[in-house]
Amino acid sequence: SGEARRRGRRANLSLKQRSKSGTTIMATSNKIRSLFTLCLAFASTHRPVHVSGFVLTGEISRASFSHSPSPEKQTRRTSRRTHYQPPQILSLSSDSSSAIPSECPGFVASPVLRKVYPDLMENIAKYGHPNIPLGTTAGKQCKTLRRLAFQNKLTAEEIELLDNIGFRFNALEDVYEEADFDDCLTRLVEYERRNKTGYQIPKKYKEDPELGAWVTMIRRLGRDGIEDERRTRLDGLGFAWVSTRKCGSSFMKNYRPIRDMIASSSDGDGGGIEAVRQDEGMMKWLRAQSEAAVKGNLSKDRIEYLDKLSPDLDWRHL
């Protein structure tokens, strides 16, 4: 009858609507799943991640769902997918072919290198090199890295990584023997042209720590301690053989008052040394230097400074 046909049409229409609604829900679910996959992939670019419903392999390259679409659909999906590749490379210079990872690579096992790596990257970004001068925690960690390398306690991969970013394995204090004299002299002239300080470059010159150390070592050697030809060239520039800058390190701040007190004694009567012995703060500091020297934690330069105080003050055995 007509009534029966109308009921049949209404039943078919309701079935189609439910089917269409179910398809829409499934499509929405698949889109949400795809979006979740991509978001999780962004946060996991360095290691494989296995999650129920999909697998990420290596860096963001593909997402495999548990259901296997036909090859034709898979090709279309792959061609449409956006391959996000976050920036992970810093270049030492715009024309440099060497590139370095901005995050500490996973193969780095040294706790010291892992800790100082962000500081190395920051120094490269600011000054174009990773050689952080002493005087900061990061500078001390760099010194520790040099010692670890000398003791063969860094892996070959770690050494190669440091080499690639331009890390200096020799102490900056030894730079005079290894640096190119002509190159350093050119940089010194340029420094004076820009700053006009009378060649009073800081020892810990952040923009060029090698140059600061090189000048410091030349002054330490003195006019009679370097080759005649080099001395003549420096004299021709009007190089200042004596620094007018005062070292602001904690060591020198404690050292100078002791030195001055000893020097203040008249006619070598020992009054200055006795005054030092009576000063609890000075003696505490000297004992700390003695302990550091025994442990091998006191630099050669600082030992020489302490030895110059007075032969009557045996700072090593207080």
PDB file of C-alpha atoms in Angstrom:
ATOM      1  CA  SER A   1       0.000   0.000   0.000  1.00  0.00           C
ATOM      2  CA  GLY A   2       0.943   3.677  -0.218  1.00  0.00           C
ATOM      3  CA  GLU A   3       1.419   3.900   3.531  1.00  0.00           C
ATOM      4  CA  ALA A   4       3.792   0.933   3.517  1.00  0.00           C
ATOM      5  CA  ARG A   5       5.898   2.480   0.714  1.00  0.00           C
ATOM      6  CA  ARG A   6       6.149   5.787   2.612  1.00  0.00           C
ATOM      7  CA  ARG A   7       7.331   3.945   5.740  1.00  0.00           C
ATOM      8  CA  GLY A   8       9.920   2.072   3.673  1.00  0.00           C
ATOM      9  CA  ARG A   9      11.268   5.291   2.150  1.00  0.00           C
ATOM     10  CA  ARG A  10      11.520   6.897   5.622  1.00  0.00           C
ATOM     11  CA  ALA A  11      13.389   3.820   6.949  1.00  0.00           C
ATOM     12  CA  ASN A  12      15.859   3.906   4.034  1.00  0.00           C
ATOM     13  CA  LEU A  13      16.422   7.651   4.498  1.00  0.00           C
ATOM     14  CA  SER A  14      17.085   7.176   8.227  1.00  0.00           C
ATOM     15  CA  LEU A  15      19.559   4.371   7.467  1.00  0.00           C
ATOM     16  CA  LYS A  16      21.424   6.546   4.955  1.00  0.00           C
ATOM     17  CA  GLN A  17      21.605   9.424   7.443  1.00  0.00           C
ATOM     18  CA  ARG A  18      22.991   7.136  10.157  1.00  0.00           C
ATOM     19  CA  SER A  19      25.508   5.713   7.690  1.00  0.00           C
ATOM     20  CA  LYS A  20      26.574   9.203   6.575  1.00  0.00           C
ATOM     21  CA  SER A  21      26.894  10.316  10.222  1.00  0.00           C
ATOM     22  CA  GLY A  22      29.045   7.290  11.023  1.00  0.00           C
ATOM     23  CA  THR A  23      31.288   8.003   8.034  1.00  0.00           C
ATOM     24  CA  THR A  24      31.684  11.629   9.126  1.00  0.00           C
ATOM     25  CA  ILE A  25      32.608  10.577  12.664  1.00  0.00           C
ATOM     26  CA  MET A  26      35.166   8.078  11.314  1.00  0.00           C
ATOM     27  CA  ALA A  27      36.693  10.705   9.011  1.00  0.00           C
ATOM     28  CA  THR A  28      36.899  13.198  11.863  1.00  0.00           C
ATOM     29  CA  SER A  29      38.489  10.554  14.073  1.00  0.00           C
ATOM     30  CA  ASN A  30      41.091   9.800  11.408  1.00  0.00           C
ATOM     31  CA  LYS A  31      41.911  13.502  11.010  1.00  0.00           C
ATOM     32  CA  ILE A  32      42.336  13.910  14.769  1.00  0.00           C
ATOM     33  CA  ARG A  33      44.573  10.828  14.841  1.00  0.00           C
ATOM     34  CA  SER A  34      46.693  12.210  11.980  1.00  0.00           C
ATOM     35  CA  LEU A  35      47.030  15.581  13.708  1.00  0.00           C
ATOM     36  CA  PHE A  36      48.001  13.901  16.984  1.00  0.00           C
ATOM     37  CA  THR A  37      50.598  11.821  15.117  1.00  0.00           C
ATOM     38  CA  LEU A  38      52.195  14.896  13.552  1.00  0.00           C
ATOM     39  CA  CYS A  39      52.212  16.834  16.838  1.00  0.00           C
ATOM     40  CA  LEU A  40      53.877  13.972  18.672  1.00  0.00           C
ATOM     41  CA  ALA A  41      56.375  13.627  15.836  1.00  0.00           C
ATOM     42  CA  PHE A  42      57.407  17.266  16.262  1.00  0.00           C
ATOM     43  CA  ALA A  43      58.389  16.560  19.860  1.00  0.00           C
ATOM     44  CA  SER A  44      60.307  13.376  19.054  1.00  0.00           C
ATOM     45  CA  THR A  45      62.685  14.077  16.213  1.00  0.00           C
ATOM     46  CA  HIS A  46      65.730  12.213  17.523  1.00  0.00           C
ATOM     47  CA  ARG A  47      64.548   8.778  18.590  1.00  0.00           C
ATOM     48  CA  PRO A  48      62.057   6.134  17.421  1.00  0.00           C
ATOM     49  CA  VAL A  49      58.696   6.372  19.190  1.00  0.00           C
ATOM     50  CA  HIS A  50      56.199   3.508  19.231  1.00  0.00           C
ATOM     51  CA  VAL A  51      52.644   4.472  20.088  1.00  0.00           C
ATOM     52  CA  SER A  52      49.528   2.390  19.781  1.00  0.00           C
ATOM     53  CA  GLY A  53      48.052   3.128  16.390  1.00  0.00           C
ATOM     54  CA  PHE A  54      51.183   4.405  14.672  1.00  0.00           C
ATOM     55  CA  VAL A  55      54.978   4.207  14.574  1.00  0.00           C
ATOM     56  CA  LEU A  56      57.510   6.996  14.135  1.00  0.00           C
ATOM     57  CA  THR A  57      60.824   5.893  12.678  1.00  0.00           C
ATOM     58  CA  GLY A  58      63.947   8.008  13.108  1.00  0.00           C
ATOM     59  CA  GLU A  59      63.414  11.667  12.322  1.00  0.00           C
ATOM     60  CA  ILE A  60      60.058  12.807  11.005  1.00  0.00           C
ATOM     61  CA  SER A  61      59.767  10.935   7.780  1.00  0.00           C
ATOM     62  CA  ARG A  62      56.661   8.771   7.875  1.00  0.00           C
ATOM     63  CA  ALA A  63      53.743   7.748  10.082  1.00  0.00           C
ATOM     64  CA  SER A  64      52.451   4.183   9.668  1.00  0.00           C
ATOM     65  CA  PHE A  65      48.961   3.441  10.932  1.00  0.00           C
ATOM     66  CA  SER A  66      47.855   0.016  12.072  1.00  0.00           C
ATOM     67  CA  HIS A  67      45.452  -0.263   9.131  1.00  0.00           C
ATOM     68  CA  SER A  68      47.144  -0.549   5.737  1.00  0.00           C
ATOM     69  CA  PRO A  69      45.683   1.680   3.033  1.00  0.00           C
ATOM     70  CA  SER A  70      45.927   0.697  -0.576  1.00  0.00           C
ATOM     71  CA  PRO A  71      49.175   1.638  -2.353  1.00  0.00           C
ATOM     72  CA  GLU A  72      47.250   4.178  -4.441  1.00  0.00           C
ATOM     73  CA  LYS A  73      45.845   5.930  -1.351  1.00  0.00           C
ATOM     74  CA  GLN A  74      49.191   5.730   0.420  1.00  0.00           C
ATOM     75  CA  THR A  75      50.871   7.486  -2.524  1.00  0.00           C
ATOM     76  CA  ARG A  76      48.323  10.281  -2.476  1.00  0.00           C
ATOM     77  CA  ARG A  77      48.630  10.646   1.312  1.00  0.00           C
ATOM     78  CA  THR A  78      52.430  10.773   1.162  1.00  0.00           C
ATOM     79  CA  SER A  79      52.415  13.380  -1.583  1.00  0.00           C
ATOM     80  CA  ARG A  80      50.100  15.597   0.443  1.00  0.00           C
ATOM     81  CA  ARG A  81      51.856  15.196   3.829  1.00  0.00           C
ATOM     82  CA  THR A  82      53.917  18.120   5.111  1.00  0.00           C
ATOM     83  CA  HIS A  83      57.412  16.988   6.110  1.00  0.00           C
ATOM     84  CA  TYR A  84      58.382  19.263   8.980  1.00  0.00           C
ATOM     85  CA  GLN A  85      62.111  19.478   9.614  1.00  0.00           C
ATOM     86  CA  PRO A  86      62.984  21.735  12.556  1.00  0.00           C
ATOM     87  CA  PRO A  87      66.227  23.749  12.232  1.00  0.00           C
ATOM     88  CA  GLN A  88      68.957  21.723  13.919  1.00  0.00           C
ATOM     89  CA  ILE A  89      72.081  23.163  12.327  1.00  0.00           C
ATOM     90  CA  LEU A  90      74.182  26.184  13.179  1.00  0.00           C
ATOM     91  CA  SER A  91      76.921  27.318  10.828  1.00  0.00           C
ATOM     92  CA  LEU A  92      80.102  28.888  12.143  1.00  0.00           C
ATOM     93  CA  SER A  93      79.899  31.456   9.388  1.00  0.00           C
ATOM     94  CA  SER A  94      77.769  32.154   6.380  1.00  0.00           C
ATOM     95  CA  ASP A  95      80.460  30.947   4.004  1.00  0.00           C
ATOM     96  CA  SER A  96      81.613  28.034   6.122  1.00  0.00           C
ATOM     97  CA  SER A  97      81.029  24.525   4.902  1.00  0.00           C
ATOM     98  CA  SER A  98      81.206  23.079   8.397  1.00  0.00           C
ATOM     99  CA  ALA A  99      77.933  22.781  10.289  1.00  0.00           C
ATOM    100  CA  ILE A 100      77.333  21.756  13.861  1.00  0.00           C
ATOM    101  CA  PRO A 101      74.310  20.480  15.779  1.00  0.00           C
ATOM    102  CA  SER A 102      72.653  23.124  17.929  1.00  0.00           C
ATOM    103  CA  GLU A 103      71.731  20.498  20.521  1.00  0.00           C
ATOM    104  CA  CYS A 104      74.198  18.179  22.211  1.00  0.00           C
ATOM    105  CA  PRO A 105      74.367  14.985  20.098  1.00  0.00           C
ATOM    106  CA  GLY A 106      73.213  11.751  21.680  1.00  0.00           C
ATOM    107  CA  PHE A 107      76.612  10.092  21.334  1.00  0.00           C
ATOM    108  CA  VAL A 108      78.213  12.536  23.795  1.00  0.00           C
ATOM    109  CA  ALA A 109      78.929  10.603  27.002  1.00  0.00           C
ATOM    110  CA  SER A 110      81.101  13.130  28.855  1.00  0.00           C
ATOM    111  CA  PRO A 111      79.017  14.873  31.554  1.00  0.00           C
ATOM    112  CA  VAL A 112      81.280  17.931  31.304  1.00  0.00           C
ATOM    113  CA  LEU A 113      80.789  18.266  27.537  1.00  0.00           C
ATOM    114  CA  ARG A 114      77.030  17.741  27.818  1.00  0.00           C
ATOM    115  CA  LYS A 115      76.838  20.455  30.477  1.00  0.00           C
ATOM    116  CA  VAL A 116      78.971  23.048  28.684  1.00  0.00           C
ATOM    117  CA  TYR A 117      77.680  22.373  25.155  1.00  0.00           C
ATOM    118  CA  PRO A 118      74.875  25.010  25.286  1.00  0.00           C
ATOM    119  CA  ASP A 119      77.441  27.586  26.445  1.00  0.00           C
ATOM    120  CA  LEU A 120      79.723  26.663  23.534  1.00  0.00           C
ATOM    121  CA  MET A 121      76.834  27.199  21.119  1.00  0.00           C
ATOM    122  CA  GLU A 122      75.975  30.519  22.755  1.00  0.00           C
ATOM    123  CA  ASN A 123      79.583  31.690  22.501  1.00  0.00           C
ATOM    124  CA  ILE A 124      79.671  30.726  18.815  1.00  0.00           C
ATOM    125  CA  ALA A 125      76.465  32.687  18.208  1.00  0.00           C
ATOM    126  CA  LYS A 126      77.873  35.775  19.969  1.00  0.00           C
ATOM    127  CA  TYR A 127      81.557  35.733  19.026  1.00  0.00           C
ATOM    128  CA  GLY A 128      81.965  33.178  16.233  1.00  0.00           C
ATOM    129  CA  HIS A 129      84.067  30.686  18.221  1.00  0.00           C
ATOM    130  CA  PRO A 130      83.617  28.234  21.137  1.00  0.00           C
ATOM    131  CA  ASN A 131      86.715  29.187  23.155  1.00  0.00           C
ATOM    132  CA  ILE A 132      85.276  30.620  26.366  1.00  0.00           C
ATOM    133  CA  PRO A 133      87.881  32.428  28.501  1.00  0.00           C
ATOM    134  CA  LEU A 134      88.499  31.466  32.111  1.00  0.00           C
ATOM    135  CA  GLY A 135      86.695  33.466  34.753  1.00  0.00           C
ATOM    136  CA  THR A 136      83.292  31.847  34.303  1.00  0.00           C
ATOM    137  CA  THR A 137      81.907  28.416  35.127  1.00  0.00           C
ATOM    138  CA  ALA A 138      81.773  27.595  31.424  1.00  0.00           C
ATOM    139  CA  GLY A 139      85.398  28.711  30.996  1.00  0.00           C
ATOM    140  CA  LYS A 140      86.477  26.368  33.783  1.00  0.00           C
ATOM    141  CA  GLN A 141      84.525  23.533  32.161  1.00  0.00           C
ATOM    142  CA  CYS A 142      86.389  24.202  28.908  1.00  0.00           C
ATOM    143  CA  LYS A 143      89.650  23.915  30.834  1.00  0.00           C
ATOM    144  CA  THR A 144      88.423  20.591  32.228  1.00  0.00           C
ATOM    145  CA  LEU A 145      87.642  19.401  28.689  1.00  0.00           C
ATOM    146  CA  ARG A 146      91.230  20.139  27.654  1.00  0.00           C
ATOM    147  CA  ARG A 147      92.519  18.111  30.584  1.00  0.00           C
ATOM    148  CA  LEU A 148      90.149  15.222  29.781  1.00  0.00           C
ATOM    149  CA  ALA A 149      91.334  15.251  26.169  1.00  0.00           C
ATOM    150  CA  PHE A 150      94.977  15.192  27.310  1.00  0.00           C
ATOM    151  CA  GLN A 151      94.147  12.220  29.574  1.00  0.00           C
ATOM    152  CA  ASN A 152      92.398  10.415  26.674  1.00  0.00           C
ATOM    153  CA  LYS A 153      89.111  10.437  28.584  1.00  0.00           C
ATOM    154  CA  LEU A 154      87.053  11.794  25.680  1.00  0.00           C
ATOM    155  CA  THR A 155      85.818   9.475  22.931  1.00  0.00           C
ATOM    156  CA  ALA A 156      86.979   9.832  19.343  1.00  0.00           C
ATOM    157  CA  GLU A 157      83.511  11.135  18.390  1.00  0.00           C
ATOM    158  CA  GLU A 158      83.630  13.773  21.132  1.00  0.00           C
ATOM    159  CA  ILE A 159      87.088  14.919  20.022  1.00  0.00           C
ATOM    160  CA  GLU A 160      85.889  15.114  16.430  1.00  0.00           C
ATOM    161  CA  LEU A 161      82.835  17.144  17.470  1.00  0.00           C
ATOM    162  CA  LEU A 162      85.001  19.651  19.353  1.00  0.00           C
ATOM    163  CA  ASP A 163      87.439  19.823  16.439  1.00  0.00           C
ATOM    164  CA  ASN A 164      84.598  20.572  14.031  1.00  0.00           C
ATOM    165  CA  ILE A 165      83.368  23.549  16.049  1.00  0.00           C
ATOM    166  CA  GLY A 166      86.882  25.018  16.358  1.00  0.00           C
ATOM    167  CA  PHE A 167      87.543  24.206  20.015  1.00  0.00           C
ATOM    168  CA  ARG A 168      91.164  24.828  21.114  1.00  0.00           C
ATOM    169  CA  PHE A 169      92.646  21.873  22.975  1.00  0.00           C
ATOM    170  CA  ASN A 170      95.759  23.719  24.092  1.00  0.00           C
ATOM    171  CA  ALA A 171      95.457  26.162  26.977  1.00  0.00           C
ATOM    172  CA  LEU A 172      95.209  29.767  25.866  1.00  0.00           C
ATOM    173  CA  GLU A 173      98.265  30.538  28.003  1.00  0.00           C
ATOM    174  CA  ASP A 174     100.325  28.440  25.566  1.00  0.00           C
ATOM    175  CA  VAL A 175      99.021  30.242  22.518  1.00  0.00           C
ATOM    176  CA  TYR A 176     102.199  32.270  21.858  1.00  0.00           C
ATOM    177  CA  GLU A 177     104.095  29.157  20.826  1.00  0.00           C
ATOM    178  CA  GLU A 178     101.359  27.845  18.541  1.00  0.00           C
ATOM    179  CA  ALA A 179      99.640  30.918  17.133  1.00  0.00           C
ATOM    180  CA  ASP A 180     100.727  32.524  13.875  1.00  0.00           C
ATOM    181  CA  PHE A 181     102.678  35.647  14.860  1.00  0.00           C
ATOM    182  CA  ASP A 182     101.894  37.620  11.693  1.00  0.00           C
ATOM    183  CA  ASP A 183      98.202  36.847  11.930  1.00  0.00           C
ATOM    184  CA  CYS A 184      97.997  37.813  15.609  1.00  0.00           C
ATOM    185  CA  LEU A 185      99.957  41.008  14.963  1.00  0.00           C
ATOM    186  CA  THR A 186      97.507  41.985  12.227  1.00  0.00           C
ATOM    187  CA  ARG A 187      94.576  41.377  14.562  1.00  0.00           C
ATOM    188  CA  LEU A 188      96.293  43.391  17.304  1.00  0.00           C
ATOM    189  CA  VAL A 189      96.752  46.366  14.969  1.00  0.00           C
ATOM    190  CA  GLU A 190      93.088  46.135  13.996  1.00  0.00           C
ATOM    191  CA  TYR A 191      92.079  45.968  17.671  1.00  0.00           C
ATOM    192  CA  GLU A 192      94.063  49.126  18.416  1.00  0.00           C
ATOM    193  CA  ARG A 193      92.610  50.891  15.380  1.00  0.00           C
ATOM    194  CA  ARG A 194      89.076  50.200  16.620  1.00  0.00           C
ATOM    195  CA  ASN A 195      89.556  50.664  20.365  1.00  0.00           C
ATOM    196  CA  LYS A 196      92.566  53.016  20.732  1.00  0.00           C
ATOM    197  CA  THR A 197      93.595  51.704  24.168  1.00  0.00           C
ATOM    198  CA  GLY A 198      97.364  51.850  23.672  1.00  0.00           C
ATOM    199  CA  TYR A 199      97.379  48.085  23.074  1.00  0.00           C
ATOM    200  CA  GLN A 200      95.814  47.460  26.509  1.00  0.00           C
ATOM    201  CA  ILE A 201      93.782  44.470  25.383  1.00  0.00           C
ATOM    202  CA  PRO A 202      92.140  42.376  28.117  1.00  0.00           C
ATOM    203  CA  LYS A 203      93.662  38.981  28.767  1.00  0.00           C
ATOM    204  CA  LYS A 204      90.150  37.494  28.688  1.00  0.00           C
ATOM    205  CA  TYR A 205      88.995  39.294  25.557  1.00  0.00           C
ATOM    206  CA  LYS A 206      85.750  37.540  24.684  1.00  0.00           C
ATOM    207  CA  GLU A 207      85.674  38.551  21.030  1.00  0.00           C
ATOM    208  CA  ASP A 208      89.144  37.101  20.433  1.00  0.00           C
ATOM    209  CA  PRO A 209      90.461  35.182  23.469  1.00  0.00           C
ATOM    210  CA  GLU A 210      93.438  33.910  21.488  1.00  0.00           C
ATOM    211  CA  LEU A 211      94.614  37.462  20.833  1.00  0.00           C
ATOM    212  CA  GLY A 212      94.185  38.453  24.492  1.00  0.00           C
ATOM    213  CA  ALA A 213      96.204  35.436  25.636  1.00  0.00           C
ATOM    214  CA  TRP A 214      98.849  36.046  22.950  1.00  0.00           C
ATOM    215  CA  VAL A 215      99.458  39.638  24.117  1.00  0.00           C
ATOM    216  CA  THR A 216      99.513  38.520  27.757  1.00  0.00           C
ATOM    217  CA  MET A 217     102.169  35.902  27.020  1.00  0.00           C
ATOM    218  CA  ILE A 218     104.308  38.415  25.083  1.00  0.00           C
ATOM    219  CA  ARG A 219     104.293  40.763  28.083  1.00  0.00           C
ATOM    220  CA  ARG A 220     105.090  37.878  30.396  1.00  0.00           C
ATOM    221  CA  LEU A 221     108.074  36.895  28.242  1.00  0.00           C
ATOM    222  CA  GLY A 222     109.201  40.520  28.105  1.00  0.00           C
ATOM    223  CA  ARG A 223     111.238  42.408  25.529  1.00  0.00           C
ATOM    224  CA  ASP A 224     114.293  40.231  26.132  1.00  0.00           C
ATOM    225  CA  GLY A 225     112.347  36.988  25.996  1.00  0.00           C
ATOM    226  CA  ILE A 226     111.255  37.019  22.370  1.00  0.00           C
ATOM    227  CA  GLU A 227     113.045  36.979  19.035  1.00  0.00           C
ATOM    228  CA  ASP A 228     114.802  40.202  17.964  1.00  0.00           C
ATOM    229  CA  GLU A 229     112.839  40.526  14.726  1.00  0.00           C
ATOM    230  CA  ARG A 230     109.505  40.220  16.535  1.00  0.00           C
ATOM    231  CA  ARG A 231     110.568  42.667  19.240  1.00  0.00           C
ATOM    232  CA  THR A 232     111.533  45.196  16.555  1.00  0.00           C
ATOM    233  CA  ARG A 233     108.167  44.901  14.847  1.00  0.00           C
ATOM    234  CA  LEU A 234     106.299  45.360  18.133  1.00  0.00           C
ATOM    235  CA  ASP A 235     108.446  48.357  19.074  1.00  0.00           C
ATOM    236  CA  GLY A 236     107.721  49.857  15.656  1.00  0.00           C
ATOM    237  CA  LEU A 237     104.008  49.771  16.479  1.00  0.00           C
ATOM    238  CA  GLY A 238     104.546  51.430  19.831  1.00  0.00           C
ATOM    239  CA  PHE A 239     103.483  48.274  21.654  1.00  0.00           C
ATOM    240  CA  ALA A 240     103.059  48.710  25.431  1.00  0.00           C
ATOM    241  CA  TRP A 241     105.222  46.080  27.096  1.00  0.00           C
ATOM    242  CA  VAL A 242     103.635  46.675  30.485  1.00  0.00           C
ATOM    243  CA  SER A 243      99.924  46.304  30.999  1.00  0.00           C
ATOM    244  CA  THR A 244      98.137  49.069  32.850  1.00  0.00           C
ATOM    245  CA  ARG A 245      95.124  46.851  33.396  1.00  0.00           C
ATOM    246  CA  LYS A 246      94.607  45.214  36.774  1.00  0.00           C
ATOM    247  CA  CYS A 247      93.539  41.604  36.905  1.00  0.00           C
ATOM    248  CA  GLY A 248      90.123  41.333  38.519  1.00  0.00           C
ATOM    249  CA  SER A 249      90.370  37.652  39.357  1.00  0.00           C
ATOM    250  CA  SER A 250      89.711  36.411  42.869  1.00  0.00           C
ATOM    251  CA  PHE A 251      93.289  35.131  43.036  1.00  0.00           C
ATOM    252  CA  MET A 252      94.834  38.552  42.334  1.00  0.00           C
ATOM    253  CA  LYS A 253      92.449  40.348  44.676  1.00  0.00           C
ATOM    254  CA  ASN A 254      93.762  38.169  47.513  1.00  0.00           C
ATOM    255  CA  TYR A 255      97.353  38.072  46.283  1.00  0.00           C
ATOM    256  CA  ARG A 256      98.005  41.818  45.980  1.00  0.00           C
ATOM    257  CA  PRO A 257      97.382  42.756  49.642  1.00  0.00           C
ATOM    258  CA  ILE A 258      99.779  40.011  50.773  1.00  0.00           C
ATOM    259  CA  ARG A 259     102.417  41.102  48.271  1.00  0.00           C
ATOM    260  CA  ASP A 260     102.041  44.746  49.259  1.00  0.00           C
ATOM    261  CA  MET A 261     102.180  43.975  52.972  1.00  0.00           C
ATOM    262  CA  ILE A 262     105.416  42.004  52.570  1.00  0.00           C
ATOM    263  CA  ALA A 263     106.908  44.780  50.408  1.00  0.00           C
ATOM    264  CA  SER A 264     106.003  47.398  53.008  1.00  0.00           C
ATOM    265  CA  SER A 265     108.455  46.034  55.590  1.00  0.00           C
ATOM    266  CA  SER A 266     111.412  48.408  55.939  1.00  0.00           C
ATOM    267  CA  ASP A 267     114.935  47.216  55.114  1.00  0.00           C
ATOM    268  CA  GLY A 268     113.857  43.595  54.984  1.00  0.00           C
ATOM    269  CA  ASP A 269     113.228  43.381  58.712  1.00  0.00           C
ATOM    270  CA  GLY A 270     110.538  40.759  58.190  1.00  0.00           C
ATOM    271  CA  GLY A 271     107.824  42.909  59.659  1.00  0.00           C
ATOM    272  CA  GLY A 272     105.619  42.495  56.605  1.00  0.00           C
ATOM    273  CA  ILE A 273     105.869  38.705  56.673  1.00  0.00           C
ATOM    274  CA  GLU A 274     105.053  38.630  60.367  1.00  0.00           C
ATOM    275  CA  ALA A 275     102.036  40.855  59.705  1.00  0.00           C
ATOM    276  CA  VAL A 276     100.829  38.385  57.093  1.00  0.00           C
ATOM    277  CA  ARG A 277     101.244  35.500  59.549  1.00  0.00           C
ATOM    278  CA  GLN A 278      99.161  37.371  62.086  1.00  0.00           C
ATOM    279  CA  ASP A 279      96.368  37.979  59.593  1.00  0.00           C
ATOM    280  CA  GLU A 280      93.947  35.058  59.848  1.00  0.00           C
ATOM    281  CA  GLY A 281      92.260  35.793  56.496  1.00  0.00           C
ATOM    282  CA  MET A 282      95.537  35.963  54.576  1.00  0.00           C
ATOM    283  CA  MET A 283      96.835  32.744  56.137  1.00  0.00           C
ATOM    284  CA  LYS A 284      93.588  30.947  55.385  1.00  0.00           C
ATOM    285  CA  TRP A 285      93.868  31.954  51.744  1.00  0.00           C
ATOM    286  CA  LEU A 286      97.533  30.910  51.532  1.00  0.00           C
ATOM    287  CA  ARG A 287      96.715  27.501  53.014  1.00  0.00           C
ATOM    288  CA  ALA A 288      93.972  27.073  50.410  1.00  0.00           C
ATOM    289  CA  GLN A 289      96.505  27.807  47.645  1.00  0.00           C
ATOM    290  CA  SER A 290      98.898  25.274  49.178  1.00  0.00           C
ATOM    291  CA  GLU A 291      96.193  22.592  49.184  1.00  0.00           C
ATOM    292  CA  ALA A 292      95.243  23.433  45.602  1.00  0.00           C
ATOM    293  CA  ALA A 293      98.874  23.086  44.508  1.00  0.00           C
ATOM    294  CA  VAL A 294      99.158  19.659  46.179  1.00  0.00           C
ATOM    295  CA  LYS A 295      96.034  18.494  44.306  1.00  0.00           C
ATOM    296  CA  GLY A 296      97.363  19.870  41.029  1.00  0.00           C
ATOM    297  CA  ASN A 297      94.616  22.479  40.797  1.00  0.00           C
ATOM    298  CA  LEU A 298      96.873  25.548  40.850  1.00  0.00           C
ATOM    299  CA  SER A 299      98.190  26.862  37.557  1.00  0.00           C
ATOM    300  CA  LYS A 300     101.900  27.269  36.869  1.00  0.00           C
ATOM    301  CA  ASP A 301     101.491  31.045  36.617  1.00  0.00           C
ATOM    302  CA  ARG A 302      99.882  31.307  40.052  1.00  0.00           C
ATOM    303  CA  ILE A 303     102.548  29.113  41.615  1.00  0.00           C
ATOM    304  CA  GLU A 304     105.171  31.481  40.190  1.00  0.00           C
ATOM    305  CA  TYR A 305     103.341  34.483  41.634  1.00  0.00           C
ATOM    306  CA  LEU A 306     103.288  32.880  45.095  1.00  0.00           C
ATOM    307  CA  ASP A 307     106.945  31.878  44.882  1.00  0.00           C
ATOM    308  CA  LYS A 308     107.824  35.552  44.289  1.00  0.00           C
ATOM    309  CA  LEU A 309     106.284  36.686  47.588  1.00  0.00           C
ATOM    310  CA  SER A 310     109.354  36.037  49.734  1.00  0.00           C
ATOM    311  CA  PRO A 311     111.847  33.219  50.312  1.00  0.00           C
ATOM    312  CA  ASP A 312     111.086  33.615  54.014  1.00  0.00           C
ATOM    313  CA  LEU A 313     107.409  32.779  53.511  1.00  0.00           C
ATOM    314  CA  ASP A 314     107.067  29.092  52.658  1.00  0.00           C
ATOM    315  CA  TRP A 315     103.484  29.191  51.441  1.00  0.00           C
ATOM    316  CA  ARG A 316     103.669  25.522  50.358  1.00  0.00           C
ATOM    317  CA  HIS A 317     104.098  24.272  53.947  1.00  0.00           C
ATOM    318  CA  LEU A 318     101.873  26.401  56.148  1.00  0.00           C
TER     319      LEU A 318
END
